[in-house]
Amino acid sequence: MKQATTNDNIKDNINILNVGIDLGTSRSSISTNNSEKAWLESYVGWPKDFIAEKTLGKEILYGNDALKNRLSVDLYRPLERGVIKEGIERNEEAVAELINHLIELSKPEKGQKINAVVGVPADTLKVNKLAIKRALNGHVNAVMVVSEPFSVAYGLDLLDNAMTIDIGAGTVDFCVMHGTIPTDEDQRTILSAGDSIDQHLFSSLSEKYPDADFTINMVRQFKEKFSFVGTPPAEINVEMPQDGKTVRHNITEEMKQACESILPALIDSTIDMIASSDPEFQTKLKKNIIIAGGGSQIRGLAEYMTQQLKERVGKCNVTCVSEPLYAGSDGSLKLAEDMPAKYWD
Amino acid sequence: MQLSWHSKSRKKKAILKAIYQDNNQVFNDIPVRPKRNWSKSISRHTPLFALPLLLFLTGSVDSHYATLSEYTPLPNIEFFLDGHTSTYASTDTTTSTMSQQTINSAFNLLSSPQTNAQTNESKLWPDLLKRNYQPTPENLLPANAPALRQVFGLGIKTIVIDPGHGGTDPGTSGHLGLEEKEITLGIARRLKRKLESSGDYRVHLTRNNDRSLPLKQRIDFANNLQADLFISIHVNYIPKVTNNMIETYYYGVPENDNEAALKLAELENQRSQVSLSEFNGLVKKVSGTLKLQESQRLASEIQHSLYSQMSKDSNLKVIDMGIRKAPFLVILGTEMPAVLAEVTCLSNREEEIKLRTSNYRNKIATHLETGITNYLNKGDFIYEASNH
């Protein structure tokens, strides 16, 4: 019987492309069952006028392409703080374009039916579900929307007694798994995330080096290269133009303060989630705390959290996913593959 | 714990089915009623007289639910407007507690001069039937009603303390050179330790060292933490005044064109990094009844504690300036009840000498702590009895 079921599933899956998509404020990624993976920055841009269109040679730009040519395009970052901003012209169109471009990057075959599972920040689930469904109407066979941290947990096979913390640009999402689909109370989103670090660092550097010329994008790149909490691994010196000359600036202390600015909210929310879970399983839960998302790459974060949590709630084990960029989309893909065919129809 | 294969397989199937059902519900516009433990949303000790208020604000009660423990109201508000029944539907169906947005919306609807709103609770709220009645936060509830926070059983867990100024912004300074930024940080650190010692609250400082911090970052810090209370600590300086003065502010436009309050707010709002459009957005938000009422109550308790205790501690005459309204951005922008306390006066030489000492800063922190805990425990008969 089991063999027959497997064969049925294989038949059902012929000519169907299952895709898992992680829609993030800063980056979005896709994983597919034809072994394709891709990611891009969550920007979409339409050329401002026909001259820009002619110069760029494209009707629409995506990701870093849109960012590099931001002066020539109307630039959209449709997932600010994890929520598709409704009522703003072209935001839903931007989401649709972003998802469709991701699907194109995964090279589907012509005529292939596409089943998509899309992960979004936990607290914004309902709002985003409807917007994503509208955006994808006609482009995919079927779509399901789930919360990001849940898709990370599912992808890692952590169905029980585990917590995932997805630290993104716009949001940090928490999800406690206890063997069933997580409810509202098992999930939480806070807004103290990567973008907050960027803003903090930008303000601090503006104050310390008022004559230096730099942009928020440059600050973001410094963060992605040198972020840390706790003891600095080394002095951080970066080059920034100043009065036309390239000058090296020490930003070690500012980087530390900026990265550590999100820690109070992060630790407090983690403790809250532990405390709210079933007391019988809290000890097991504390041993399975997984950090995902771009923020998991902050050096020293897992160790810092382990130490802080140990002081406040007892021994905990905090680890980072091995592939933070695709943890969400891999999880969504696994959901898509495991989803019975009858649920897609 | 390693799940057996069968157990895991069963759990997976259940999860996948639940995802399908969840998406199906939303996509087919089936109203979602989140399961809620009613007793977590509303305190078991909600006074009975508050229930009409609750019903008024939530509107329709689903008659299918026989017991309070099963009650899961959808946040719709029904009003009889000019002989017709209208429904205001909140879009917020994802939270499991009454949203401030719903309360604000009810307030805004009622306060429209074109509305002749009637409700089926008219015998309890006769004023609402008056044509062109414009309810304000102060008269929306009877004067002796408990705080909305208590009515809805809203807990306080996270407190943010904001030591004023810092870094390149020293604040005011005394004749002997003592700077405001040092005093506010010293008091704030001590207050944090005192509040944390009970184990009931998580307390955060907007800054824990001598560094510059724009107002916007202080606001964002508290909002990102989703703090429940915000207390900004400052020190006054009144030239040519020999006495000590204590005053506590909450956000608002000062009455009687109080120039001093406006001027003080102007000084404190400098270098805010808040744009005009952001400011307009913040002003719209502040009409939140809950925040206004709670800020007022918190300010009142802090002021009372500071004044009554410091009058005893000091040889100087201490002037009670009371609680006041002023347009301080730092307490406007925070989404939780917020106050700004001018805890003492640096213009007084004797006061400046005392403020250099750890002991005196500790005393001020204690008085602040008393004010905060009095506010937090208001209505707790055991607490109030033990403190009288």
mmCIF file of C-alpha atoms in Angstrom, chain B residues 90-308:
data_model
loop_
_atom_site.group_PDB
_atom_site.id
_atom_site.type_symbol
_atom_site.label_atom_id
_atom_site.label_comp_id
_atom_site.label_asym_id
_atom_site.label_seq_id
_atom_site.Cartn_x
_atom_site.Cartn_y
_atom_site.Cartn_z
ATOM 1 C CA SER B 90 -12.023 46.711 12.393
ATOM 2 C CA THR B 91 -9.561 45.133 9.950
ATOM 3 C CA ASP B 92 -7.574 43.836 12.847
ATOM 4 C CA THR B 93 -8.573 40.210 13.242
ATOM 5 C CA THR B 94 -5.155 38.779 13.907
ATOM 6 C CA THR B 95 -4.603 39.972 17.434
ATOM 7 C CA SER B 96 -6.146 38.134 20.283
ATOM 8 C CA THR B 97 -6.849 41.181 22.422
ATOM 9 C CA MET B 98 -8.846 44.338 21.906
ATOM 10 C CA SER B 99 -6.801 46.579 19.704
ATOM 11 C CA GLN B 100 -6.142 50.189 20.497
ATOM 12 C CA GLN B 101 -7.154 50.859 16.907
ATOM 13 C CA THR B 102 -10.672 49.627 17.643
ATOM 14 C CA ILE B 103 -10.988 51.903 20.647
ATOM 15 C CA ASN B 104 -9.608 54.849 18.683
ATOM 16 C CA SER B 105 -12.019 54.193 15.851
ATOM 17 C CA ALA B 106 -14.980 54.137 18.224
ATOM 18 C CA PHE B 107 -13.773 57.351 19.790
ATOM 19 C CA ASN B 108 -13.285 59.065 16.449
ATOM 20 C CA LEU B 109 -16.668 57.996 15.183
ATOM 21 C CA LEU B 110 -18.404 59.280 18.265
ATOM 22 C CA SER B 111 -16.580 62.547 18.262
ATOM 23 C CA SER B 112 -17.672 63.487 14.756
ATOM 24 C CA PRO B 113 -20.037 66.463 15.088
ATOM 25 C CA GLN B 114 -22.223 65.065 12.316
ATOM 26 C CA THR B 115 -22.894 61.900 14.188
ATOM 27 C CA ASN B 116 -25.970 61.499 16.282
ATOM 28 C CA ALA B 117 -24.874 58.172 17.622
ATOM 29 C CA GLN B 118 -27.154 56.132 19.782
ATOM 30 C CA THR B 119 -26.379 52.822 21.303
ATOM 31 C CA ASN B 120 -28.416 50.235 23.057
ATOM 32 C CA GLU B 121 -26.502 51.088 26.202
ATOM 33 C CA SER B 122 -28.070 54.534 26.259
ATOM 34 C CA LYS B 123 -29.371 54.293 29.798
ATOM 35 C CA LEU B 124 -25.816 53.885 31.073
ATOM 36 C CA TRP B 125 -24.316 56.592 28.886
ATOM 37 C CA PRO B 126 -26.970 59.270 28.597
ATOM 38 C CA ASP B 127 -24.489 61.948 27.550
ATOM 39 C CA LEU B 128 -23.763 60.121 24.332
ATOM 40 C CA LEU B 129 -27.286 60.791 23.127
ATOM 41 C CA LYS B 130 -26.840 64.522 23.134
ATOM 42 C CA ARG B 131 -26.617 65.891 19.661
ATOM 43 C CA ASN B 132 -23.146 67.045 18.740
ATOM 44 C CA TYR B 133 -21.736 65.495 21.876
ATOM 45 C CA GLN B 134 -18.006 65.467 21.616
ATOM 46 C CA PRO B 135 -16.515 62.967 24.020
ATOM 47 C CA THR B 136 -12.991 63.565 25.186
ATOM 48 C CA PRO B 137 -10.678 61.071 26.857
ATOM 49 C CA GLU B 138 -11.387 62.692 30.199
ATOM 50 C CA ASN B 139 -15.159 62.304 30.031
ATOM 51 C CA LEU B 140 -15.381 59.057 28.090
ATOM 52 C CA LEU B 141 -15.234 57.273 31.384
ATOM 53 C CA PRO B 142 -16.704 58.298 34.707
ATOM 54 C CA ALA B 143 -14.154 60.028 36.928
ATOM 55 C CA ASN B 144 -14.008 57.191 39.409
ATOM 56 C CA ALA B 145 -13.777 54.423 36.812
ATOM 57 C CA PRO B 146 -10.748 52.188 37.001
ATOM 58 C CA ALA B 147 -8.014 52.607 34.451
ATOM 59 C CA LEU B 148 -8.765 51.145 31.039
ATOM 60 C CA ARG B 149 -5.620 49.134 31.550
ATOM 61 C CA GLN B 150 -7.197 47.482 34.584
ATOM 62 C CA VAL B 151 -10.573 47.030 32.915
ATOM 63 C CA PHE B 152 -8.951 45.046 30.125
ATOM 64 C CA GLY B 153 -6.430 43.324 32.344
ATOM 65 C CA LEU B 154 -3.480 44.638 30.398
ATOM 66 C CA GLY B 155 -0.236 43.632 32.049
ATOM 67 C CA ILE B 156 2.912 45.675 32.421
ATOM 68 C CA LYS B 157 6.040 43.711 31.748
ATOM 69 C CA THR B 158 8.532 45.920 29.994
ATOM 70 C CA ILE B 159 9.551 49.350 31.205
ATOM 71 C CA VAL B 160 11.877 51.692 29.368
ATOM 72 C CA ILE B 161 13.698 54.402 31.294
ATOM 73 C CA ASP B 162 15.166 57.213 29.287
ATOM 74 C CA PRO B 163 18.033 59.148 30.898
ATOM 75 C CA GLY B 164 17.712 62.565 29.286
ATOM 76 C CA HIS B 165 20.479 64.034 27.116
ATOM 77 C CA GLY B 166 23.958 62.447 26.855
ATOM 78 C CA GLY B 167 27.179 62.619 24.834
ATOM 79 C CA THR B 168 27.537 65.918 23.035
ATOM 80 C CA ASP B 169 24.277 67.091 24.606
ATOM 81 C CA PRO B 170 24.946 67.679 28.301
ATOM 82 C CA GLY B 171 21.547 69.192 29.069
ATOM 83 C CA THR B 172 21.583 71.903 31.665
ATOM 84 C CA SER B 173 24.420 72.382 34.149
ATOM 85 C CA GLY B 174 24.727 73.822 37.623
ATOM 86 C CA HIS B 175 26.933 76.589 38.947
ATOM 87 C CA LEU B 176 29.489 74.030 40.109
ATOM 88 C CA GLY B 177 29.610 72.342 36.710
ATOM 89 C CA LEU B 178 27.510 69.275 37.371
ATOM 90 C CA GLU B 179 25.767 68.294 34.150
ATOM 91 C CA GLU B 180 22.209 67.087 33.724
ATOM 92 C CA LYS B 181 23.242 64.121 31.553
ATOM 93 C CA GLU B 182 25.308 62.639 34.383
ATOM 94 C CA ILE B 183 22.505 62.994 36.936
ATOM 95 C CA THR B 184 19.822 61.489 34.721
ATOM 96 C CA LEU B 185 21.993 58.465 33.913
ATOM 97 C CA GLY B 186 22.894 57.933 37.563
ATOM 98 C CA ILE B 187 19.269 58.049 38.674
ATOM 99 C CA ALA B 188 18.117 55.893 35.756
ATOM 100 C CA ARG B 189 20.623 53.128 36.504
ATOM 101 C CA ARG B 190 19.540 52.994 40.122
ATOM 102 C CA LEU B 191 15.859 53.025 39.197
ATOM 103 C CA LYS B 192 16.422 50.148 36.772
ATOM 104 C CA ARG B 193 18.024 48.038 39.498
ATOM 105 C CA LYS B 194 15.224 48.781 41.934
ATOM 106 C CA LEU B 195 12.417 47.924 39.515
ATOM 107 C CA GLU B 196 14.165 44.753 38.369
ATOM 108 C CA SER B 197 14.707 43.533 41.905
ATOM 109 C CA SER B 198 11.034 42.606 42.230
ATOM 110 C CA GLY B 199 11.454 40.147 39.360
ATOM 111 C CA ASP B 200 8.173 41.305 37.852
ATOM 112 C CA TYR B 201 9.469 43.661 35.186
ATOM 113 C CA ARG B 202 12.067 43.839 32.476
ATOM 114 C CA VAL B 203 13.648 47.251 32.515
ATOM 115 C CA HIS B 204 15.731 48.778 29.754
ATOM 116 C CA LEU B 205 17.629 52.025 29.496
ATOM 117 C CA THR B 206 17.680 53.936 26.249
ATOM 118 C CA ARG B 207 21.336 54.621 26.999
ATOM 119 C CA ASN B 208 23.623 53.070 29.565
ATOM 120 C CA ASN B 209 26.629 55.283 29.055
ATOM 121 C CA ASP B 210 27.509 58.818 28.164
ATOM 122 C CA ARG B 211 26.632 58.956 24.494
ATOM 123 C CA SER B 212 24.502 61.071 22.236
ATOM 124 C CA LEU B 213 21.145 59.665 21.339
ATOM 125 C CA PRO B 214 18.636 61.511 19.153
ATOM 126 C CA LEU B 215 15.036 61.601 20.322
ATOM 127 C CA LYS B 216 13.914 59.484 17.389
ATOM 128 C CA GLN B 217 16.216 56.658 18.437
ATOM 129 C CA ARG B 218 14.879 56.785 21.976
ATOM 130 C CA ILE B 219 11.341 56.572 20.617
ATOM 131 C CA ASP B 220 12.196 53.750 18.223
ATOM 132 C CA PHE B 221 14.003 51.853 20.974
ATOM 133 C CA ALA B 222 10.929 51.827 23.196
ATOM 134 C CA ASN B 223 8.508 51.082 20.355
ATOM 135 C CA ASN B 224 10.639 48.262 18.959
ATOM 136 C CA LEU B 225 10.774 46.690 22.400
ATOM 137 C CA GLN B 226 6.973 47.021 22.539
ATOM 138 C CA ALA B 227 7.489 48.456 25.995
ATOM 139 C CA ASP B 228 4.526 48.966 28.297
ATOM 140 C CA LEU B 229 5.743 52.128 30.036
ATOM 141 C CA PHE B 230 8.188 54.880 29.181
ATOM 142 C CA ILE B 231 9.696 57.250 31.742
ATOM 143 C CA SER B 232 12.046 60.001 30.652
ATOM 144 C CA ILE B 233 14.174 61.522 33.424
ATOM 145 C CA HIS B 234 15.308 65.128 33.317
ATOM 146 C CA VAL B 235 16.514 67.823 35.657
ATOM 147 C CA ASN B 236 15.180 71.354 35.668
ATOM 148 C CA TYR B 237 17.018 74.640 35.760
ATOM 149 C CA ILE B 238 15.086 77.752 36.724
ATOM 150 C CA PRO B 239 17.264 80.869 36.864
ATOM 151 C CA LYS B 240 16.854 83.075 39.911
ATOM 152 C CA VAL B 241 14.720 80.500 41.687
ATOM 153 C CA THR B 242 16.170 79.414 45.003
ATOM 154 C CA ASN B 243 13.621 76.757 45.805
ATOM 155 C CA ASN B 244 13.371 73.305 44.376
ATOM 156 C CA MET B 245 10.653 72.536 41.850
ATOM 157 C CA ILE B 246 9.250 69.248 40.735
ATOM 158 C CA GLU B 247 6.979 68.690 37.760
ATOM 159 C CA THR B 248 5.939 65.729 35.679
ATOM 160 C CA TYR B 249 4.717 65.955 32.123
ATOM 161 C CA TYR B 250 2.594 63.871 29.842
ATOM 162 C CA TYR B 251 1.952 64.675 26.224
ATOM 163 C CA GLY B 252 -0.555 67.329 25.341
ATOM 164 C CA VAL B 253 -1.060 70.930 24.406
ATOM 165 C CA PRO B 254 -0.602 72.956 27.581
ATOM 166 C CA GLU B 255 -3.625 74.821 28.844
ATOM 167 C CA ASN B 256 -3.766 78.586 29.085
ATOM 168 C CA ASP B 257 -0.881 78.917 26.604
ATOM 169 C CA ASN B 258 1.685 78.000 29.214
ATOM 170 C CA GLU B 259 4.720 79.579 27.597
ATOM 171 C CA ALA B 260 7.207 78.064 29.965
ATOM 172 C CA ALA B 261 6.007 74.556 29.155
ATOM 173 C CA LEU B 262 6.071 75.277 25.437
ATOM 174 C CA LYS B 263 9.556 76.740 25.648
ATOM 175 C CA LEU B 264 10.844 73.780 27.623
ATOM 176 C CA ALA B 265 9.350 71.395 25.082
ATOM 177 C CA GLU B 266 10.948 73.378 22.270
ATOM 178 C CA LEU B 267 14.369 73.048 23.904
ATOM 179 C CA GLU B 268 13.992 69.340 24.573
ATOM 180 C CA ASN B 269 12.698 68.668 21.042
ATOM 181 C CA GLN B 270 15.786 70.068 19.388
ATOM 182 C CA ARG B 271 17.836 67.603 17.356
ATOM 183 C CA SER B 272 14.918 65.211 17.343
ATOM 184 C CA GLN B 273 15.561 63.835 13.812
ATOM 185 C CA VAL B 274 11.783 63.664 13.402
ATOM 186 C CA SER B 275 10.467 65.019 10.100
ATOM 187 C CA LEU B 276 7.281 67.053 9.723
ATOM 188 C CA SER B 277 5.370 64.208 8.078
ATOM 189 C CA GLU B 278 6.457 61.862 10.835
ATOM 190 C CA PHE B 279 5.359 64.443 13.392
ATOM 191 C CA ASN B 280 1.886 64.675 11.863
ATOM 192 C CA GLY B 281 1.594 60.921 11.996
ATOM 193 C CA LEU B 282 2.636 60.921 15.634
ATOM 194 C CA VAL B 283 0.068 63.583 16.544
ATOM 195 C CA LYS B 284 -2.724 61.536 15.019
ATOM 196 C CA LYS B 285 -1.663 58.539 17.052
ATOM 197 C CA VAL B 286 -1.617 60.327 20.376
ATOM 198 C CA SER B 287 -5.383 60.622 20.478
ATOM 199 C CA GLY B 288 -5.322 57.081 21.789
ATOM 200 C CA THR B 289 -7.483 57.158 24.835
ATOM 201 C CA LEU B 290 -5.616 54.429 26.613
ATOM 202 C CA LYS B 291 -2.231 56.045 26.283
ATOM 203 C CA LEU B 292 -3.485 59.462 27.306
ATOM 204 C CA GLN B 293 -5.328 58.267 30.345
ATOM 205 C CA GLU B 294 -2.577 55.976 31.508
ATOM 206 C CA SER B 295 0.100 58.606 30.944
ATOM 207 C CA GLN B 296 -1.883 61.043 33.033
ATOM 208 C CA ARG B 297 -2.268 58.539 35.849
ATOM 209 C CA LEU B 298 1.377 57.552 35.774
ATOM 210 C CA ALA B 299 2.438 61.191 35.835
ATOM 211 C CA SER B 300 0.160 61.812 38.775
ATOM 212 C CA GLU B 301 1.599 58.983 40.860
ATOM 213 C CA ILE B 302 5.190 59.898 40.076
ATOM 214 C CA GLN B 303 4.644 63.555 40.850
ATOM 215 C CA HIS B 304 2.900 62.776 44.110
ATOM 216 C CA SER B 305 5.668 60.453 45.229
ATOM 217 C CA LEU B 306 8.490 62.803 44.238
ATOM 218 C CA TYR B 307 6.931 65.863 45.823
ATOM 219 C CA SER B 308 5.771 64.264 49.056
#
